[in-house]
Every structure is written in structure tokens, then in C-alpha cells.
mmCIF file of C-alpha atoms and ligand atoms in Angstrom:
data_model
loop_
_atom_site.group_PDB
_atom_site.id
_atom_site.type_symbol
_atom_site.label_atom_id
_atom_site.label_comp_id
_atom_site.label_asym_id
_atom_site.label_seq_id
_atom_site.Cartn_x
_atom_site.Cartn_y
_atom_site.Cartn_z
ATOM 1 C CA MET A 1288 -7.703 0.104 10.935
ATOM 2 C CA VAL A 1289 -5.063 -0.474 8.311
ATOM 3 C CA GLY A 1290 -5.345 -4.051 7.210
ATOM 4 C CA VAL A 1291 -3.229 -6.439 5.207
ATOM 5 C CA LEU A 1292 -2.030 -4.923 1.952
ATOM 6 C CA PRO A 1293 -2.818 -6.601 -1.380
ATOM 7 C CA THR A 1294 0.126 -8.573 -2.694
ATOM 8 C CA SER A 1295 -0.290 -7.899 -6.406
ATOM 9 C CA ASN A 1296 -0.017 -4.426 -7.925
ATOM 10 C CA ARG A 1297 0.434 -4.871 -11.655
ATOM 11 C CA SER A 1298 1.314 -1.455 -13.063
ATOM 12 C CA VAL A 1299 1.754 -0.106 -16.595
ATOM 13 C CA VAL A 1300 5.242 1.358 -16.760
ATOM 14 C CA TRP A 1301 6.631 3.474 -19.569
ATOM 15 C CA VAL A 1302 10.163 2.223 -20.229
ATOM 16 C CA GLY A 1303 10.998 3.747 -23.632
ATOM 17 C CA ALA A 1304 9.577 5.153 -26.861
ATOM 18 C CA LYS A 1305 6.393 3.133 -27.533
ATOM 19 C CA LYS A 1306 7.551 0.613 -24.976
ATOM 20 C CA LEU A 1307 5.501 -0.361 -21.948
ATOM 21 C CA GLU A 1308 6.074 -3.037 -19.356
ATOM 22 C CA ILE A 1309 3.741 -4.579 -16.823
ATOM 23 C CA GLN A 1310 5.675 -4.461 -13.549
ATOM 24 C CA GLN A 1311 4.784 -5.385 -9.997
ATOM 25 C CA ARG A 1312 5.036 -2.269 -7.859
ATOM 26 C CA PRO A 1313 4.733 -2.099 -4.048
ATOM 27 C CA VAL A 1314 1.374 -1.141 -2.530
ATOM 28 C CA THR A 1315 1.687 1.870 -0.231
ATOM 29 C CA SER A 1316 -0.099 1.643 3.092
ATOM 30 C CA PRO A 1317 -2.464 4.630 3.444
ATOM 31 C CA GLY A 1318 -1.284 7.384 5.815
ATOM 32 C CA ASP A 1319 -3.617 8.986 8.381
ATOM 33 C CA HIS A 1320 -5.424 11.162 5.823
ATOM 34 C CA GLU A 1321 -5.135 8.780 2.866
ATOM 35 C CA VAL A 1322 -7.127 5.976 1.295
ATOM 36 C CA LEU A 1323 -6.099 2.910 -0.679
ATOM 37 C CA VAL A 1324 -8.139 2.557 -3.862
ATOM 38 C CA GLU A 1325 -8.542 -0.670 -5.819
ATOM 39 C CA ILE A 1326 -8.558 0.849 -9.301
ATOM 40 C CA VAL A 1327 -11.242 -0.625 -11.562
ATOM 41 C CA SER A 1328 -11.148 1.436 -14.768
ATOM 42 C CA THR A 1329 -8.828 3.978 -16.376
ATOM 43 C CA GLY A 1330 -9.357 5.940 -19.555
ATOM 44 C CA ILE A 1331 -6.356 6.727 -21.711
ATOM 45 C CA CYS A 1332 -5.988 9.845 -23.805
ATOM 46 C CA GLY A 1333 -3.715 11.845 -26.066
ATOM 47 C CA SER A 1334 -1.551 13.069 -23.211
ATOM 48 C CA ASP A 1335 -0.758 9.504 -22.079
ATOM 49 C CA CYS A 1336 0.144 8.808 -25.683
ATOM 50 C CA HIS A 1337 2.412 11.866 -25.755
ATOM 51 C CA ASN A 1338 4.506 10.224 -23.004
ATOM 52 C CA TYR A 1339 4.290 6.817 -24.628
ATOM 53 C CA GLU A 1340 5.636 8.076 -27.966
ATOM 54 C CA SER A 1341 8.530 9.971 -26.410
ATOM 55 C CA ASP A 1342 11.901 8.445 -25.573
ATOM 56 C CA LYS A 1343 12.602 10.961 -22.805
ATOM 57 C CA VAL A 1344 12.110 8.520 -19.950
ATOM 58 C CA SER A 1345 13.751 10.088 -16.927
ATOM 59 C CA ARG A 1346 12.634 7.247 -14.706
ATOM 60 C CA GLN A 1347 10.365 4.251 -15.099
ATOM 61 C CA LEU A 1348 7.047 5.981 -14.624
ATOM 62 C CA VAL A 1349 3.612 4.429 -14.104
ATOM 63 C CA LEU A 1350 1.223 6.041 -16.619
ATOM 64 C CA GLY A 1351 -2.493 6.879 -16.284
ATOM 65 C CA HIS A 1352 -4.576 9.683 -14.809
ATOM 66 C CA GLU A 1353 -8.265 8.985 -15.602
ATOM 67 C CA SER A 1354 -9.201 6.422 -12.967
ATOM 68 C CA SER A 1355 -11.988 5.216 -10.738
ATOM 69 C CA GLY A 1356 -12.182 2.407 -8.241
ATOM 70 C CA ILE A 1357 -13.282 1.134 -4.844
ATOM 71 C CA ILE A 1358 -11.816 2.232 -1.516
ATOM 72 C CA VAL A 1359 -10.362 -0.827 0.220
ATOM 73 C CA GLN A 1360 -8.575 0.823 3.164
ATOM 74 C CA VAL A 1361 -8.878 4.169 4.905
ATOM 75 C CA GLY A 1362 -6.310 5.984 7.063
ATOM 76 C CA GLN A 1363 -6.874 6.489 10.814
ATOM 77 C CA LYS A 1364 -8.069 10.095 10.511
ATOM 78 C CA VAL A 1365 -10.266 9.782 7.410
ATOM 79 C CA LYS A 1366 -13.815 10.652 8.437
ATOM 80 C CA ASP A 1367 -15.801 11.073 5.229
ATOM 81 C CA ARG A 1368 -14.735 8.104 3.106
ATOM 82 C CA SER A 1369 -15.397 4.446 3.781
ATOM 83 C CA VAL A 1370 -14.310 1.001 2.681
ATOM 84 C CA GLY A 1371 -16.416 -0.215 -0.240
ATOM 85 C CA GLN A 1372 -17.128 3.282 -1.551
ATOM 86 C CA ARG A 1373 -16.906 3.811 -5.324
ATOM 87 C CA VAL A 1374 -14.781 6.853 -6.152
ATOM 88 C CA ALA A 1375 -13.100 8.729 -8.971
ATOM 89 C CA VAL A 1376 -9.497 9.782 -8.342
ATOM 90 C CA GLU A 1377 -8.599 13.410 -9.016
ATOM 91 C CA PRO A 1378 -5.149 13.051 -10.579
ATOM 92 C CA GLY A 1379 -3.836 16.576 -9.938
ATOM 93 C CA PHE A 1380 -2.321 17.062 -6.506
ATOM 94 C CA ALA A 1381 -2.309 20.812 -5.920
ATOM 95 C CA CYS A 1382 -0.133 22.141 -3.087
ATOM 96 C CA MET A 1383 -2.995 24.253 -1.632
ATOM 97 C CA GLU A 1384 -0.404 26.800 -0.476
ATOM 98 C CA CYS A 1385 0.863 28.705 -3.511
ATOM 99 C CA GLU A 1386 -0.690 31.980 -4.660
ATOM 100 C CA PHE A 1387 -2.822 30.222 -7.305
ATOM 101 C CA CYS A 1388 -4.157 27.539 -4.949
ATOM 102 C CA VAL A 1389 -5.019 30.083 -2.266
ATOM 103 C CA ARG A 1390 -7.131 31.926 -4.844
ATOM 104 C CA GLY A 1391 -8.936 28.700 -5.749
ATOM 105 C CA ASN A 1392 -7.142 28.225 -9.057
ATOM 106 C CA THR A 1393 -5.758 24.817 -8.206
ATOM 107 C CA ASN A 1394 -5.602 23.948 -11.917
ATOM 108 C CA THR A 1395 -2.662 26.327 -12.302
ATOM 109 C CA CYS A 1396 -0.920 25.410 -9.001
ATOM 110 C CA ALA A 1397 2.741 26.392 -9.163
ATOM 111 C CA ASN A 1398 3.767 23.108 -7.535
ATOM 112 C CA LEU A 1399 1.222 20.810 -9.169
ATOM 113 C CA LYS A 1400 1.944 17.101 -9.159
ATOM 114 C CA TYR A 1401 0.022 15.141 -11.727
ATOM 115 C CA CYS A 1402 -0.489 11.397 -12.020
ATOM 116 C CA GLY A 1403 1.512 9.923 -14.867
ATOM 117 C CA LEU A 1404 3.725 12.989 -15.210
ATOM 118 C CA ASP A 1405 7.262 12.751 -13.900
ATOM 119 C CA PRO A 1406 7.931 12.576 -10.927
ATOM 120 C CA THR A 1407 4.433 11.346 -9.964
ATOM 121 C CA ASP A 1408 3.408 7.767 -10.707
ATOM 122 C CA GLY A 1409 0.036 7.384 -12.382
ATOM 123 C CA THR A 1410 -3.041 5.278 -11.773
ATOM 124 C CA LEU A 1411 -2.645 2.528 -14.404
ATOM 125 C CA CYS A 1412 -2.103 0.033 -11.632
ATOM 126 C CA GLN A 1413 -4.233 -2.214 -9.444
ATOM 127 C CA TYR A 1414 -3.882 -0.234 -6.196
ATOM 128 C CA PHE A 1415 -3.319 3.464 -5.685
ATOM 129 C CA THR A 1416 -2.857 5.406 -2.446
ATOM 130 C CA CYS A 1417 -3.816 9.083 -2.290
ATOM 131 C CA ARG A 1418 -5.255 11.754 0.003
ATOM 132 C CA ALA A 1419 -8.884 10.953 0.829
ATOM 133 C CA SER A 1420 -9.833 14.454 -0.351
ATOM 134 C CA MET A 1421 -8.609 13.546 -3.858
ATOM 135 C CA THR A 1422 -11.339 10.926 -4.194
ATOM 136 C CA VAL A 1423 -14.851 11.847 -5.299
ATOM 137 C CA PRO A 1424 -17.760 9.457 -4.570
ATOM 138 C CA ILE A 1425 -19.604 7.924 -7.540
ATOM 139 C CA PRO A 1426 -23.198 6.637 -7.284
ATOM 140 C CA ASP A 1427 -23.917 3.007 -8.207
ATOM 141 C CA ASN A 1428 -25.794 3.963 -11.372
ATOM 142 C CA VAL A 1429 -22.626 5.155 -13.124
ATOM 143 C CA SER A 1430 -20.982 2.207 -14.923
ATOM 144 C CA TRP A 1431 -17.289 1.459 -14.479
ATOM 145 C CA GLY A 1432 -16.733 2.120 -18.174
ATOM 146 C CA GLU A 1433 -18.114 5.641 -17.866
ATOM 147 C CA ALA A 1434 -16.295 6.074 -14.555
ATOM 148 C CA GLY A 1435 -13.064 5.670 -16.524
ATOM 149 C CA ALA A 1436 -13.864 8.892 -18.393
ATOM 150 C CA ILE A 1437 -14.914 11.168 -15.519
ATOM 151 C CA GLN A 1438 -11.636 13.110 -15.571
ATOM 152 C CA PRO A 1439 -11.920 14.242 -19.218
ATOM 153 C CA LEU A 1440 -15.603 15.020 -18.624
ATOM 154 C CA ALA A 1441 -14.538 17.201 -15.678
ATOM 155 C CA ILE A 1442 -12.240 19.060 -18.086
ATOM 156 C CA ALA A 1443 -15.231 19.714 -20.360
ATOM 157 C CA VAL A 1444 -17.211 20.922 -17.318
ATOM 158 C CA GLN A 1445 -14.388 23.356 -16.521
ATOM 159 C CA LEU A 1446 -14.531 24.606 -20.106
ATOM 160 C CA GLY A 1447 -18.280 25.059 -19.690
ATOM 161 C CA ARG A 1448 -17.574 27.255 -16.665
ATOM 162 C CA ARG A 1449 -14.983 29.314 -18.554
ATOM 163 C CA ALA A 1450 -17.386 29.797 -21.476
ATOM 164 C CA ALA A 1451 -20.402 30.331 -19.163
ATOM 165 C CA LEU A 1452 -22.310 27.911 -21.427
ATOM 166 C CA ASN A 1453 -26.058 28.420 -21.304
ATOM 167 C CA ALA A 1454 -29.290 27.772 -23.164
ATOM 168 C CA HIS A 1455 -29.265 31.029 -25.130
ATOM 169 C CA GLN A 1456 -26.034 30.497 -26.998
ATOM 170 C CA THR A 1457 -24.904 29.267 -30.369
ATOM 171 C CA LEU A 1458 -21.690 27.287 -30.109
ATOM 172 C CA ALA A 1459 -19.010 26.286 -32.604
ATOM 173 C CA ILE A 1460 -16.646 23.479 -31.653
ATOM 174 C CA PHE A 1461 -13.535 22.915 -33.760
ATOM 175 C CA GLY A 1462 -12.368 19.319 -33.482
ATOM 176 C CA CYS A 1463 -14.600 16.232 -33.160
ATOM 177 C CA GLY A 1464 -12.072 14.220 -31.155
ATOM 178 C CA PRO A 1465 -12.803 13.046 -27.592
ATOM 179 C CA LEU A 1466 -12.401 16.540 -26.116
ATOM 180 C CA GLY A 1467 -14.718 18.159 -28.693
ATOM 181 C CA LEU A 1468 -17.318 15.420 -28.162
ATOM 182 C CA LEU A 1469 -17.190 15.787 -24.371
ATOM 183 C CA ILE A 1470 -17.665 19.542 -24.729
ATOM 184 C CA LEU A 1471 -20.630 18.775 -27.004
ATOM 185 C CA ALA A 1472 -22.071 16.454 -24.322
ATOM 186 C CA VAL A 1473 -21.762 19.117 -21.625
ATOM 187 C CA ALA A 1474 -23.162 21.831 -23.888
ATOM 188 C CA LYS A 1475 -26.185 19.634 -24.713
ATOM 189 C CA ALA A 1476 -26.727 18.980 -20.996
ATOM 190 C CA TYR A 1477 -26.711 22.744 -20.391
ATOM 191 C CA GLY A 1478 -29.274 23.238 -23.153
ATOM 192 C CA VAL A 1479 -27.090 25.230 -25.561
ATOM 193 C CA LYS A 1480 -29.330 26.374 -28.421
ATOM 194 C CA LYS A 1481 -27.340 25.378 -31.485
ATOM 195 C CA ILE A 1482 -24.068 23.476 -31.758
ATOM 196 C CA VAL A 1483 -22.045 23.266 -34.962
ATOM 197 C CA MET A 1484 -18.991 21.028 -35.014
ATOM 198 C CA PHE A 1485 -16.044 20.994 -37.385
ATOM 199 C CA ASP A 1486 -13.427 18.410 -38.291
ATOM 200 C CA ILE A 1487 -11.259 17.428 -41.229
ATOM 201 C CA GLU A 1488 -12.611 13.862 -41.210
ATOM 202 C CA GLU A 1489 -16.155 13.161 -42.327
ATOM 203 C CA SER A 1490 -16.472 10.027 -40.166
ATOM 204 C CA ARG A 1491 -15.893 12.241 -37.124
ATOM 205 C CA THR A 1492 -18.393 14.965 -38.095
ATOM 206 C CA LYS A 1493 -20.967 12.238 -38.824
ATOM 207 C CA PHE A 1494 -20.345 10.758 -35.391
ATOM 208 C CA ALA A 1495 -20.689 14.189 -33.782
ATOM 209 C CA GLU A 1496 -24.091 14.563 -35.457
ATOM 210 C CA SER A 1497 -25.159 11.130 -34.191
ATOM 211 C CA TYR A 1498 -24.008 12.219 -30.711
ATOM 212 C CA GLY A 1499 -26.100 15.381 -30.678
ATOM 213 C CA ALA A 1500 -24.448 18.112 -32.749
ATOM 214 C CA ASP A 1501 -26.979 20.088 -34.798
ATOM 215 C CA VAL A 1502 -24.591 20.202 -37.747
ATOM 216 C CA GLY A 1503 -21.219 18.571 -38.453
ATOM 217 C CA ILE A 1504 -19.093 20.299 -41.059
ATOM 218 C CA VAL A 1505 -16.053 18.881 -42.843
ATOM 219 C CA THR A 1506 -13.350 21.508 -43.201
ATOM 220 C CA HIS A 1507 -11.132 21.312 -46.264
ATOM 221 C CA LYS A 1508 -7.541 22.242 -46.779
ATOM 222 C CA ASN A 1509 -6.857 25.709 -48.110
ATOM 223 C CA ASP A 1510 -6.057 25.068 -51.759
ATOM 224 C CA SER A 1511 -7.901 28.197 -52.901
ATOM 225 C CA GLY A 1512 -4.799 30.325 -53.349
ATOM 226 C CA LYS A 1513 -6.160 32.732 -50.717
ATOM 227 C CA ASP A 1514 -4.042 33.612 -47.702
ATOM 228 C CA SER A 1515 -5.004 31.563 -44.646
ATOM 229 C CA LEU A 1516 -6.822 34.368 -42.848
ATOM 230 C CA THR A 1517 -9.007 35.294 -45.848
ATOM 231 C CA PHE A 1518 -9.710 31.611 -46.431
ATOM 232 C CA ALA A 1519 -10.734 31.101 -42.792
ATOM 233 C CA GLN A 1520 -12.875 34.229 -42.683
ATOM 234 C CA ASP A 1521 -14.651 33.446 -45.993
ATOM 235 C CA PHE A 1522 -15.370 29.916 -44.800
ATOM 236 C CA ALA A 1523 -16.729 31.212 -41.483
ATOM 237 C CA THR A 1524 -19.012 33.715 -43.256
ATOM 238 C CA GLU A 1525 -20.356 30.987 -45.546
ATOM 239 C CA ILE A 1526 -21.143 28.689 -42.580
ATOM 240 C CA ILE A 1527 -22.816 31.458 -40.579
ATOM 241 C CA GLN A 1528 -25.103 32.350 -43.494
ATOM 242 C CA LYS A 1529 -25.862 28.787 -44.540
ATOM 243 C CA HIS A 1530 -26.755 27.587 -41.052
ATOM 244 C CA ASP A 1531 -28.580 30.660 -39.876
ATOM 245 C CA ILE A 1532 -26.246 31.653 -37.050
ATOM 246 C CA GLY A 1533 -27.247 35.301 -37.135
ATOM 247 C CA SER A 1534 -24.257 37.606 -36.893
ATOM 248 C CA GLY A 1535 -21.888 34.919 -35.665
ATOM 249 C CA PHE A 1536 -21.464 32.263 -32.979
ATOM 250 C CA ASP A 1537 -21.785 33.377 -29.375
ATOM 251 C CA VAL A 1538 -19.044 30.999 -28.301
ATOM 252 C CA ALA A 1539 -16.387 29.221 -30.317
ATOM 253 C CA VAL A 1540 -14.237 26.520 -28.792
ATOM 254 C CA GLU A 1541 -10.986 25.482 -30.382
ATOM 255 C CA ALA A 1542 -10.434 21.833 -29.489
ATOM 256 C CA SER A 1543 -8.277 20.796 -32.423
ATOM 257 C CA GLY A 1544 -5.088 22.840 -32.139
ATOM 258 C CA ALA A 1545 -5.232 23.814 -35.844
ATOM 259 C CA GLU A 1546 -4.156 27.356 -36.670
ATOM 260 C CA VAL A 1547 -6.834 27.882 -39.313
ATOM 261 C CA CYS A 1548 -9.543 27.260 -36.677
ATOM 262 C CA ALA A 1549 -8.121 29.987 -34.466
ATOM 263 C CA GLN A 1550 -8.399 32.295 -37.439
ATOM 264 C CA MET A 1551 -12.060 31.501 -37.980
ATOM 265 C CA ALA A 1552 -13.216 32.136 -34.456
ATOM 266 C CA VAL A 1553 -11.806 31.532 -31.016
ATOM 267 C CA CYS A 1554 -13.252 32.344 -27.671
ATOM 268 C CA ILE A 1555 -11.935 29.396 -25.703
ATOM 269 C CA GLN A 1556 -8.687 27.656 -26.553
ATOM 270 C CA ALA A 1557 -8.741 24.069 -25.323
ATOM 271 C CA GLY A 1558 -6.705 22.209 -27.943
ATOM 272 C CA LEU A 1559 -2.952 22.012 -27.695
ATOM 273 C CA GLY A 1560 -1.652 23.472 -30.937
ATOM 274 C CA LYS A 1561 1.772 24.631 -31.943
ATOM 275 C CA PRO A 1562 3.353 27.082 -29.481
ATOM 276 C CA LEU A 1563 2.999 30.081 -31.794
ATOM 277 C CA THR A 1564 -0.250 30.583 -33.684
ATOM 278 C CA ALA A 1565 -1.267 33.593 -35.753
ATOM 279 C CA VAL A 1566 -4.575 34.986 -34.485
ATOM 280 C CA PRO A 1567 -6.348 37.999 -36.083
ATOM 281 C CA LEU A 1568 -6.093 40.327 -33.108
ATOM 282 C CA PHE A 1569 -7.663 43.233 -35.025
ATOM 283 C CA LEU A 1570 -10.966 41.318 -34.946
ATOM 284 C CA LEU A 1571 -10.699 41.106 -31.175
ATOM 285 C CA THR A 1572 -10.815 44.882 -31.019
ATOM 286 C CA ALA A 1573 -13.271 45.414 -33.860
ATOM 287 C CA LYS A 1574 -15.821 42.960 -32.429
ATOM 288 C CA ASP A 1575 -15.073 43.435 -28.736
ATOM 289 C CA LEU A 1576 -14.262 39.729 -28.352
ATOM 290 C CA THR A 1577 -12.771 37.821 -25.435
ATOM 291 C CA ILE A 1578 -10.270 34.984 -25.740
ATOM 292 C CA LYS A 1579 -9.756 32.608 -22.839
ATOM 293 C CA GLY A 1580 -7.663 29.529 -22.264
ATOM 294 C CA THR A 1581 -8.653 26.557 -20.157
ATOM 295 C CA VAL A 1582 -6.532 23.903 -18.497
ATOM 296 C CA ARG A 1583 -7.430 20.859 -16.423
ATOM 297 C CA TYR A 1584 -10.286 21.423 -13.915
ATOM 298 C CA THR A 1585 -11.060 23.360 -10.737
ATOM 299 C CA PRO A 1586 -12.728 22.358 -7.437
ATOM 300 C CA GLY A 1587 -16.200 20.897 -7.974
ATOM 301 C CA CYS A 1588 -15.749 19.891 -11.633
ATOM 302 C CA PHE A 1589 -15.477 16.181 -10.782
ATOM 303 C CA GLU A 1590 -18.633 16.377 -8.665
ATOM 304 C CA GLU A 1591 -20.506 18.111 -11.498
ATOM 305 C CA ALA A 1592 -19.257 15.606 -14.079
ATOM 306 C CA ILE A 1593 -20.403 12.702 -11.881
ATOM 307 C CA SER A 1594 -23.758 14.385 -11.291
ATOM 308 C CA LEU A 1595 -24.295 14.784 -15.063
ATOM 309 C CA LEU A 1596 -23.594 11.062 -15.543
ATOM 310 C CA SER A 1597 -25.719 9.960 -12.621
ATOM 311 C CA ARG A 1598 -28.698 12.074 -13.735
ATOM 312 C CA LYS A 1599 -28.274 10.743 -17.306
ATOM 313 C CA MET A 1600 -27.752 14.251 -18.628
ATOM 314 C CA VAL A 1601 -24.588 12.952 -20.300
ATOM 315 C CA ASN A 1602 -24.131 9.473 -21.778
ATOM 316 C CA LEU A 1603 -20.495 8.535 -22.300
ATOM 317 C CA LYS A 1604 -21.192 4.943 -23.374
ATOM 318 C CA PRO A 1605 -21.251 5.715 -27.133
ATOM 319 C CA LEU A 1606 -17.800 7.311 -26.799
ATOM 320 C CA ILE A 1607 -16.158 4.280 -25.197
ATOM 321 C CA THR A 1608 -15.253 2.317 -28.296
ATOM 322 C CA SER A 1609 -12.811 -0.213 -26.796
ATOM 323 C CA THR A 1610 -11.890 -1.694 -23.455
ATOM 324 C CA TYR A 1611 -8.716 -3.657 -22.712
ATOM 325 C CA PRO A 1612 -7.468 -5.596 -19.696
ATOM 326 C CA LEU A 1613 -4.517 -3.929 -17.963
ATOM 327 C CA THR A 1614 -2.334 -6.860 -18.982
ATOM 328 C CA GLU A 1615 -2.881 -5.775 -22.612
ATOM 329 C CA ALA A 1616 -2.122 -2.113 -22.033
ATOM 330 C CA SER A 1617 0.444 -2.145 -24.864
ATOM 331 C CA LYS A 1618 -2.314 -2.999 -27.341
ATOM 332 C CA ALA A 1619 -4.510 -0.260 -25.888
ATOM 333 C CA PHE A 1620 -1.738 2.307 -26.343
ATOM 334 C CA GLU A 1621 -1.068 1.110 -29.907
ATOM 335 C CA ALA A 1622 -4.778 1.634 -30.618
ATOM 336 C CA GLN A 1623 -4.699 5.078 -28.972
ATOM 337 C CA HIS A 1624 -1.633 5.926 -31.073
ATOM 338 C CA ALA A 1625 -3.502 4.825 -34.241
ATOM 339 C CA ARG A 1626 -6.351 7.210 -33.285
ATOM 340 C CA LYS A 1627 -9.094 4.937 -34.584
ATOM 341 C CA ASP A 1628 -11.006 4.780 -31.321
ATOM 342 C CA ILE A 1629 -12.819 7.626 -29.619
ATOM 343 C CA LYS A 1630 -12.244 6.660 -25.997
ATOM 344 C CA ILE A 1631 -10.312 3.634 -24.770
ATOM 345 C CA VAL A 1632 -10.807 2.368 -21.221
ATOM 346 C CA ILE A 1633 -8.496 -0.094 -19.472
ATOM 347 C CA MET A 1634 -9.891 -2.454 -16.821
ATOM 348 C CA ASN A 1635 -7.186 -2.391 -14.169
ATOM 349 C CA GLN A 1636 -7.951 -5.632 -12.340
ATOM 350 C CA GLN A 1637 -8.071 -7.748 -15.479
HETATM 351 ZN ZN1 ZN B 1771 -6.366 12.460 -20.105
HETATM 352 ZN ZN1 ZN B 1772 -0.460 25.354 -5.388
#
């Protein structure tokens, strides 16, 4: 069943601070329970860039973790995947044996291996071998461009689960970057009643409005002389009154990492901020609030993300602002570093 392996496997390798190389890497023959995927598209994001900017290269690592492609070989014992099938690759390989995995919380697996994070090579290559169960089928009506952003959409779906997003809520999203916009897309698909988005850049709040936010609000720096908590609280009160949010947002998602946002309102922390952030805990008690964190995705999130795309409940096309051939990955990472694009997708076979 295992056929001849492809001879070319151009891979994007991180060799130093802001230094990538295209290297030929061997193609691994799929084991009994594995498949070989010809990768077609891969989104890149802030966490790839975090590697790229660092000089802490412990080994020459292949980057990338947001990929989709076509199965070209299946292992002897694979029953439910077939050659020619379009699939997304789940990049987190949970051990399925630790306490967290056994409880179904594979996103916090104690032994998690993650594509593009040392020691696990990523998917910015032409061919990738993985367990068949780590591939999720994609219907034909989802474009390859959108398929390159299924993984971040799955993260937004997981956030939707954590926040129990539903049609009766008002939602504040802090940060109009890719993560904030994906959360907006999921919230719209779930029928959330009113969504207000915040960012420090007007171009981003304007885009969020064009992408479905009810209101986009530019937040300004605190030059009022007030302490940061009073400033944040006064600003929040003003917004709630002006935009008729009743006695406050039902759910607030922090997708920017900025401390001042956490002081305005936080129910779900999704952005990676500084390690220590001052949060007004007294409000937690006074208002009987709940704060949750969210990381990666849990079983079923990929399937739900793909279903949203296939049913046209979510349209990722407006978010994909550039595509690059794999051979020009350096340019793609420079653009990601410059943060001018929303979502960049690399075409792995080009
Ligand atoms: Zn990512
Ligand atoms: Zn585990």
C-alpha cells in the first residue's frame, strides 16, 4: 500500500533570528496508523513570528502549524482516511495518556508536542507524515486559502465553547487582530446579539466594522492623569452608556494582551500579555464575575470550524490579505513581522 515517496520536500527552516532557509528534508514513509499529506496551504501567525524573531535556535526547526492538504499515502491499518482526501492537520499531538488527556482536556496535555515548536518539526513543508487521526476531512467547497486558516478558527471555536457564546449575549472583544476578528466571525455565526470591538488603531476598528462588528471603538492612551484602573473603568462606563449595553457586557474577551483592557472587563483571556497583569479582583467579588483562560483547541473544534466554513456561516476570505509561495517564505515572515496584513497564507507546493 505504501508507494514511492515524493523526492522533493522543500521545508521552511528557522536557522537564526529573522533568518529562514528553504531546505530539502526527507519524506517520512507513513507508519501503519499514519498518513502522508501533500500540504497545500499554511497560515502563519504571531506565534510563528515569535520563533522567527528569536535567536534561541536549539536545532534547525521546520516552522508552521496551520496547514491543510491532500492525503497521498495511507498506512496499512488506516481505515477511515483515503488517498485524494482533502484534510486539515491538527498540529497538537496530545499523548492521550496523561491526566489531562484522559479527562478530554487534550489542549493542556502534559506531554504535548506541537508542530513548529521544538522538538517537533512543523508543517511549512511539501509533505508531512502524521497519525491519521490528526487529520480532519474538508469538503470541496472550502477553498485552499481558507483551509490555511482552519487552525486559528478552531481556536476561536474553542473560545466560543469556553464563553458559551449564544444569541442572547452582548460581547466586547478587545483587540481587532486576527484572533479578535476570528472570534467576531464565530460570534456572528452563533448569532450573538451585539458585538463591540476595541483596538488602538482606527484602520483595524474600521475593518472590524466592515467584517460584522456592530461598533468598532478606538481606545486612546491614558493621558488623563487618572490612575489606570479609574481610567479604564470610566472609559468602560462611557461606552456602556453610549452604546446602550444595559448594565454591562455579558461576555468580554481580551484578545490584545493589554493590561488596560483587563481592567475594563475580562471574562475570557485569550491574548498573550505580560506575565503579570493587575486585574481589579474586588470587582470579581462585587459583581459575581467569572474569569476564564483559553488555550489552543479541544476535540471537535476543527470539525466545527470546517463545518462553519462549509456552511458559509463564516467567511475567512476577507481576512486573507496576502498569499506567498513557500519559496518566498522569508518575505511572508517579514510581512507578518511588519503586522500590516491580517492573515498571510503560504502555498506550500509553489
Ligand atoms: Zn497560529
Ligand atoms: Zn496528554
